[in-house]
JSON list of C-alpha atoms in Angstrom, two decimals:
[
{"chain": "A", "resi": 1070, "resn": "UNK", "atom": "CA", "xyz": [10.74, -2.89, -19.00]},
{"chain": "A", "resi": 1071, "resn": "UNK", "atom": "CA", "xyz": [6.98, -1.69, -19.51]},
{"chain": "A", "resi": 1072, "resn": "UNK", "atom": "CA", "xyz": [6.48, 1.59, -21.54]},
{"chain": "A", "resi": 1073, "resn": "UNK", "atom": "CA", "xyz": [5.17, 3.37, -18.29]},
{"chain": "A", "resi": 1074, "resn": "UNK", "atom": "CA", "xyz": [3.58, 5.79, -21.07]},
{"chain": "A", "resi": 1075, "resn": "UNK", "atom": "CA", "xyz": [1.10, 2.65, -22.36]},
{"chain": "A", "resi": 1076, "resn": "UNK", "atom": "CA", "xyz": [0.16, 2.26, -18.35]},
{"chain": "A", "resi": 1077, "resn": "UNK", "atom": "CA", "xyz": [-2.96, 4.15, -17.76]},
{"chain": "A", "resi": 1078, "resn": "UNK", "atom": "CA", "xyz": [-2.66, 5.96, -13.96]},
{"chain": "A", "resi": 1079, "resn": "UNK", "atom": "CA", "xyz": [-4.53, 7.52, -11.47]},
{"chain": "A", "resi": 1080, "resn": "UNK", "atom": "CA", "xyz": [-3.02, 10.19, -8.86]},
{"chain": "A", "resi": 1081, "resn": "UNK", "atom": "CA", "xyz": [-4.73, 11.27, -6.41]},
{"chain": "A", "resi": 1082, "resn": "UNK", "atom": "CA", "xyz": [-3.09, 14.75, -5.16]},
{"chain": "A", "resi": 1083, "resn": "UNK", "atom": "CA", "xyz": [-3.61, 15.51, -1.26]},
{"chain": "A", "resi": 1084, "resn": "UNK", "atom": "CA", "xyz": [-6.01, 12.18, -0.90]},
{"chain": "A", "resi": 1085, "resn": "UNK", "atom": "CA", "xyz": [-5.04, 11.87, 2.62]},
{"chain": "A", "resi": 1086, "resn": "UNK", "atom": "CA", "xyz": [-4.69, 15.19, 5.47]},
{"chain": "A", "resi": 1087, "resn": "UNK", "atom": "CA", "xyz": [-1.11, 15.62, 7.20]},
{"chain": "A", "resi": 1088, "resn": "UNK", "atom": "CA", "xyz": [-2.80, 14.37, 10.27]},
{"chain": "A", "resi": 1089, "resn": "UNK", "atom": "CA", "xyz": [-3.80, 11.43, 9.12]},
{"chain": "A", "resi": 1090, "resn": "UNK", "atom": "CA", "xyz": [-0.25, 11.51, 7.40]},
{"chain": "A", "resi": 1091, "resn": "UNK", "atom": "CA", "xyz": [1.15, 11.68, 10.59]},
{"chain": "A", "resi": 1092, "resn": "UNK", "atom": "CA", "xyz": [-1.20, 9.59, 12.32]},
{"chain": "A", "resi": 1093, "resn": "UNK", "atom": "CA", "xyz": [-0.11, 6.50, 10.10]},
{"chain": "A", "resi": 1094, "resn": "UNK", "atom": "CA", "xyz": [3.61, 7.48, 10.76]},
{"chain": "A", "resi": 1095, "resn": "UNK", "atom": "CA", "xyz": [3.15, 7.20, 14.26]},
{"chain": "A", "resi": 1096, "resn": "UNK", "atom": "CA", "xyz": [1.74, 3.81, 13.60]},
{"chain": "A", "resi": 1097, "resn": "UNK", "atom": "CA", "xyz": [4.47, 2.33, 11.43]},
{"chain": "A", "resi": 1098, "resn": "UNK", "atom": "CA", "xyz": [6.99, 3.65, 13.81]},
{"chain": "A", "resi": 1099, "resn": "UNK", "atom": "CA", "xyz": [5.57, 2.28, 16.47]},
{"chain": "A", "resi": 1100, "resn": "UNK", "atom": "CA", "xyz": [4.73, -1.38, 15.28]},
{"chain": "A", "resi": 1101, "resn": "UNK", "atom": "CA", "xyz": [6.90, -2.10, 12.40]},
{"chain": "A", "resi": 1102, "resn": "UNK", "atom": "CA", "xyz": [8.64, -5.15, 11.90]},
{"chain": "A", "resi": 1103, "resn": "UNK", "atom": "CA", "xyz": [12.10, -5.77, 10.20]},
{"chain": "A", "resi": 1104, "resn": "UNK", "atom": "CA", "xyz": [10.90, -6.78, 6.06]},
{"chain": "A", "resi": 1105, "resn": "UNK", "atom": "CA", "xyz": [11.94, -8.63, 3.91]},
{"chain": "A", "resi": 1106, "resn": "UNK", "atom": "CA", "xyz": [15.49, -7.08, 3.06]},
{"chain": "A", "resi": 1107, "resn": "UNK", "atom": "CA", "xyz": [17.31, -4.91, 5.52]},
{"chain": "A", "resi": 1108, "resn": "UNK", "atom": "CA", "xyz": [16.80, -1.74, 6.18]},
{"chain": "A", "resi": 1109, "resn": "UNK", "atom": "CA", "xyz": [12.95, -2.32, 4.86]},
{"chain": "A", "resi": 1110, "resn": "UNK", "atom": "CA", "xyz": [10.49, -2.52, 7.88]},
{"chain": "A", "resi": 1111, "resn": "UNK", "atom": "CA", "xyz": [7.02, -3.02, 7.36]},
{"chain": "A", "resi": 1112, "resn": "UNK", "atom": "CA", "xyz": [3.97, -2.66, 9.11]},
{"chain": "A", "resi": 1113, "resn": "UNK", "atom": "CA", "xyz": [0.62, -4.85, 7.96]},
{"chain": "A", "resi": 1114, "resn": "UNK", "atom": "CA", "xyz": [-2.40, -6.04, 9.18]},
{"chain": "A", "resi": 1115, "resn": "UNK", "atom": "CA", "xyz": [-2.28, -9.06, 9.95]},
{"chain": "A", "resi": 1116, "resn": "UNK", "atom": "CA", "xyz": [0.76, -8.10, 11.89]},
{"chain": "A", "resi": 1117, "resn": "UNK", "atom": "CA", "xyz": [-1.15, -5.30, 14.05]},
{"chain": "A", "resi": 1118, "resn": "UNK", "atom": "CA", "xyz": [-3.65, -8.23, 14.86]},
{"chain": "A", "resi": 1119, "resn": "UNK", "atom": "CA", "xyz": [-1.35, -10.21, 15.68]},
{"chain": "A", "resi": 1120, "resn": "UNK", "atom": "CA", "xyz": [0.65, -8.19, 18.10]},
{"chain": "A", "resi": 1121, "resn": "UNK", "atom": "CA", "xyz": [-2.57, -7.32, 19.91]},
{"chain": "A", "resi": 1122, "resn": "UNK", "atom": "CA", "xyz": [-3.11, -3.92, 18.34]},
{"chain": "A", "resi": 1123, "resn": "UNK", "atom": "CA", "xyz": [-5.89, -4.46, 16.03]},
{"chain": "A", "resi": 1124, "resn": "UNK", "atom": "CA", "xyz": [-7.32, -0.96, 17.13]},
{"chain": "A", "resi": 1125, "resn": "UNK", "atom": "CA", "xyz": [-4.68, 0.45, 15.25]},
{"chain": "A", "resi": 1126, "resn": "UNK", "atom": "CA", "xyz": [-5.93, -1.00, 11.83]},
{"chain": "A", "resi": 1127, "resn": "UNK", "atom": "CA", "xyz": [-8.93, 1.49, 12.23]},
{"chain": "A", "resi": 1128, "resn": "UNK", "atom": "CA", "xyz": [-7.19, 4.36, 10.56]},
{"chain": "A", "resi": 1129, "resn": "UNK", "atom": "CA", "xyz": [-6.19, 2.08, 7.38]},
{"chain": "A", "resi": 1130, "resn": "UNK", "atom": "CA", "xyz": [-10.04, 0.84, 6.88]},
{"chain": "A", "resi": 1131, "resn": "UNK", "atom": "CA", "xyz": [-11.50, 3.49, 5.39]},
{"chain": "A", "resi": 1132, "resn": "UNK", "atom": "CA", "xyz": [-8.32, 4.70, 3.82]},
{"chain": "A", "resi": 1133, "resn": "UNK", "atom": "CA", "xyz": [-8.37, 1.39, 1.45]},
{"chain": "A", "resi": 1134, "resn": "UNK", "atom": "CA", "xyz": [-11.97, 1.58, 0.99]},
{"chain": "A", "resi": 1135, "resn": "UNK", "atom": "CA", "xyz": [-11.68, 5.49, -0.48]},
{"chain": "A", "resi": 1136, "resn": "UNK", "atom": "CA", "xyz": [-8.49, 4.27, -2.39]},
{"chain": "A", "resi": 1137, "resn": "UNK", "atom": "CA", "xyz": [-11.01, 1.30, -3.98]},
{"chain": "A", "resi": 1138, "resn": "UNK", "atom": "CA", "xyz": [-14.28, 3.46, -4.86]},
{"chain": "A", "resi": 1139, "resn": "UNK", "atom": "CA", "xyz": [-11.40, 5.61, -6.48]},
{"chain": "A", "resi": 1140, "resn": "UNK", "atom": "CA", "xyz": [-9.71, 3.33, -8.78]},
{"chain": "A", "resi": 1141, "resn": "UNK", "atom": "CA", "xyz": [-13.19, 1.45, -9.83]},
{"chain": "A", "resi": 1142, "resn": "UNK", "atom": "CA", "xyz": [-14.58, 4.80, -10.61]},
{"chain": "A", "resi": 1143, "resn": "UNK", "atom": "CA", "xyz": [-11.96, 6.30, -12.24]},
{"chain": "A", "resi": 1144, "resn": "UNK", "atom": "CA", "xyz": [-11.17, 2.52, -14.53]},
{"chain": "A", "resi": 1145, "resn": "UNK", "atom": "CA", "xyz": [-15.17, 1.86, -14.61]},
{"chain": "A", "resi": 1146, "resn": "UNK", "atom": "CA", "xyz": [-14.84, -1.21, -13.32]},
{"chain": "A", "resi": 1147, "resn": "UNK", "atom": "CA", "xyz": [-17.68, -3.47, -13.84]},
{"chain": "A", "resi": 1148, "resn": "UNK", "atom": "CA", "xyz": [-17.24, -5.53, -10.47]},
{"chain": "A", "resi": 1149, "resn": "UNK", "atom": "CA", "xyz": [-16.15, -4.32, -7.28]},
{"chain": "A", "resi": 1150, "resn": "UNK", "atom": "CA", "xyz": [-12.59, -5.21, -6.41]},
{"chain": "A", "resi": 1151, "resn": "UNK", "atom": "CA", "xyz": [-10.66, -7.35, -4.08]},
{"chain": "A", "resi": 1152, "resn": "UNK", "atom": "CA", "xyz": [-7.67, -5.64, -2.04]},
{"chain": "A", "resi": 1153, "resn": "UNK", "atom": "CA", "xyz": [-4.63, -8.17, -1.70]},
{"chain": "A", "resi": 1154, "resn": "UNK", "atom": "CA", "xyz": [-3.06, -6.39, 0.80]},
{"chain": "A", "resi": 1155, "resn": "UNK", "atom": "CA", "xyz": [-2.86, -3.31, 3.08]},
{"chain": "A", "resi": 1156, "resn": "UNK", "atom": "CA", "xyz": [-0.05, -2.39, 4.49]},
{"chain": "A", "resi": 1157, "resn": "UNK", "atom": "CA", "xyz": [2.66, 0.61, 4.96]},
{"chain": "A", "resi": 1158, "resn": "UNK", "atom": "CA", "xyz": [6.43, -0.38, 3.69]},
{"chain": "A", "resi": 1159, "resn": "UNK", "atom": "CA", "xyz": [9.46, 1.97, 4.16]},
{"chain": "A", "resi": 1160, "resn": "UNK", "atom": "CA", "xyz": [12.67, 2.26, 2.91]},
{"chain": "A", "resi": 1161, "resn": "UNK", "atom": "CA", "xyz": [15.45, 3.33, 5.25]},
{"chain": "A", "resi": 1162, "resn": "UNK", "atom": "CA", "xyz": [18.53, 4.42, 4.35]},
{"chain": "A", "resi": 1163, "resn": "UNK", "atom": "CA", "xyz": [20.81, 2.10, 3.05]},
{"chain": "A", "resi": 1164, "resn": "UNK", "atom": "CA", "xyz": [18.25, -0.24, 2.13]},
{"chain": "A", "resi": 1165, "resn": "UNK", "atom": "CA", "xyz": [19.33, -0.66, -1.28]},
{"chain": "A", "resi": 1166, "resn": "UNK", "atom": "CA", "xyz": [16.28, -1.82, -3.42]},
{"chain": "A", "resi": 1167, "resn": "UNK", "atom": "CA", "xyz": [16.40, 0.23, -6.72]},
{"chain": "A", "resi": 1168, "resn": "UNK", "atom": "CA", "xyz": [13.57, 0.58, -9.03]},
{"chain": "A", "resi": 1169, "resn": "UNK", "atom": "CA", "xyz": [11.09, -2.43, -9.31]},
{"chain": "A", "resi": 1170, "resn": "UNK", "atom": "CA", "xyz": [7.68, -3.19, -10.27]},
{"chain": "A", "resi": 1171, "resn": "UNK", "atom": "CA", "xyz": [5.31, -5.11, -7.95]},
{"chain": "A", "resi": 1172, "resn": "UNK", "atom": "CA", "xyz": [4.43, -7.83, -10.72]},
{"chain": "A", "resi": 1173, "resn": "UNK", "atom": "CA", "xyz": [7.49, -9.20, -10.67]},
{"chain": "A", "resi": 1174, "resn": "UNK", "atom": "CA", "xyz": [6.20, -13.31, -10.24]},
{"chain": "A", "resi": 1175, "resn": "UNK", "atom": "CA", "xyz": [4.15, -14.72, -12.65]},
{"chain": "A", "resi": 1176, "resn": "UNK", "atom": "CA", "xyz": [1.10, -14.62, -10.06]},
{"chain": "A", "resi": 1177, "resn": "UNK", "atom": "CA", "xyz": [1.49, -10.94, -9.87]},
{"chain": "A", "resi": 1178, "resn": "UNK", "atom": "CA", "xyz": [1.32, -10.13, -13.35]},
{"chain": "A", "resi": 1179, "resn": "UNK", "atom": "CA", "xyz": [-2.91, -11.62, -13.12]},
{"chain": "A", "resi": 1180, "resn": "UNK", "atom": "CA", "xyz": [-3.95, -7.93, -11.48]},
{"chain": "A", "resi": 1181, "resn": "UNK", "atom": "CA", "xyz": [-5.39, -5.34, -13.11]},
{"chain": "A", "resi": 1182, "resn": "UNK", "atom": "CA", "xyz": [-4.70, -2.84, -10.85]},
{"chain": "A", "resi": 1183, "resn": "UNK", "atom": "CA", "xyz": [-2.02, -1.88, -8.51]},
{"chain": "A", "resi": 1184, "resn": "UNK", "atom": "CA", "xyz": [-2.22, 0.91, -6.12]},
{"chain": "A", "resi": 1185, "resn": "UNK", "atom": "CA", "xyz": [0.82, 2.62, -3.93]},
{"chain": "A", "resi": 1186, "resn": "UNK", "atom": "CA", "xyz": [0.43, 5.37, -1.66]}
]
């Protein structure tokens, strides 16, 4: 396991408003999908699209584009960067998926940067 001391981090405290807290909620509730264990449901996209909701992707748009300016400010990155994925994951109750870290396959462990909300 990585030293998460040696891991430079960022935290953003009260980055987004309980409304738009709630407003993301609403979404996830509404359009999530069973994941990829049980009890995980997840809500992306690609999915939203898909389902014919891509309206509701507007809230999550600017969201990732704050989150970006963020993290290449605060790491001074040189070249603007590329966001993998956007999505909202939950675990429910009984899920059981203990502590991991998202680089867990070898074509994981290429970014630079990893951001969680």
């Amino acid at each position: 396991m990585v030293d998460s001391q040696k891991l430079p981090r960022l935290i953003l405290r009260n980055f987004l408003s309980i409304q738009l807290c709630k407003e993301l909620e609403f979404i996830h509730k509404s359009c999530c999908t069973v994941g990829y264990r049980p009890n995980v449901f997840s809500t992306t996209l690609s999915h939203l699209i898909a389902t014919n909701s891509p309206h509701l992707i507007m809230p999550f748009v600017p969201i990732r584009e704050r989150l970006k300016e963020k993290v290449e400010e605060h790491f001074g990155c040189e070249y603007e960067l590329f966001v993998e994925f956007t999505g909202l994951i939950s675990w429910c109750k009984g899920a059981s998926i203990g502590w991991h870290s998202d680089d867990n396959r070898e074509y994981l462990r290429q970014r630079d940067f990893a951001v969680w909300q």
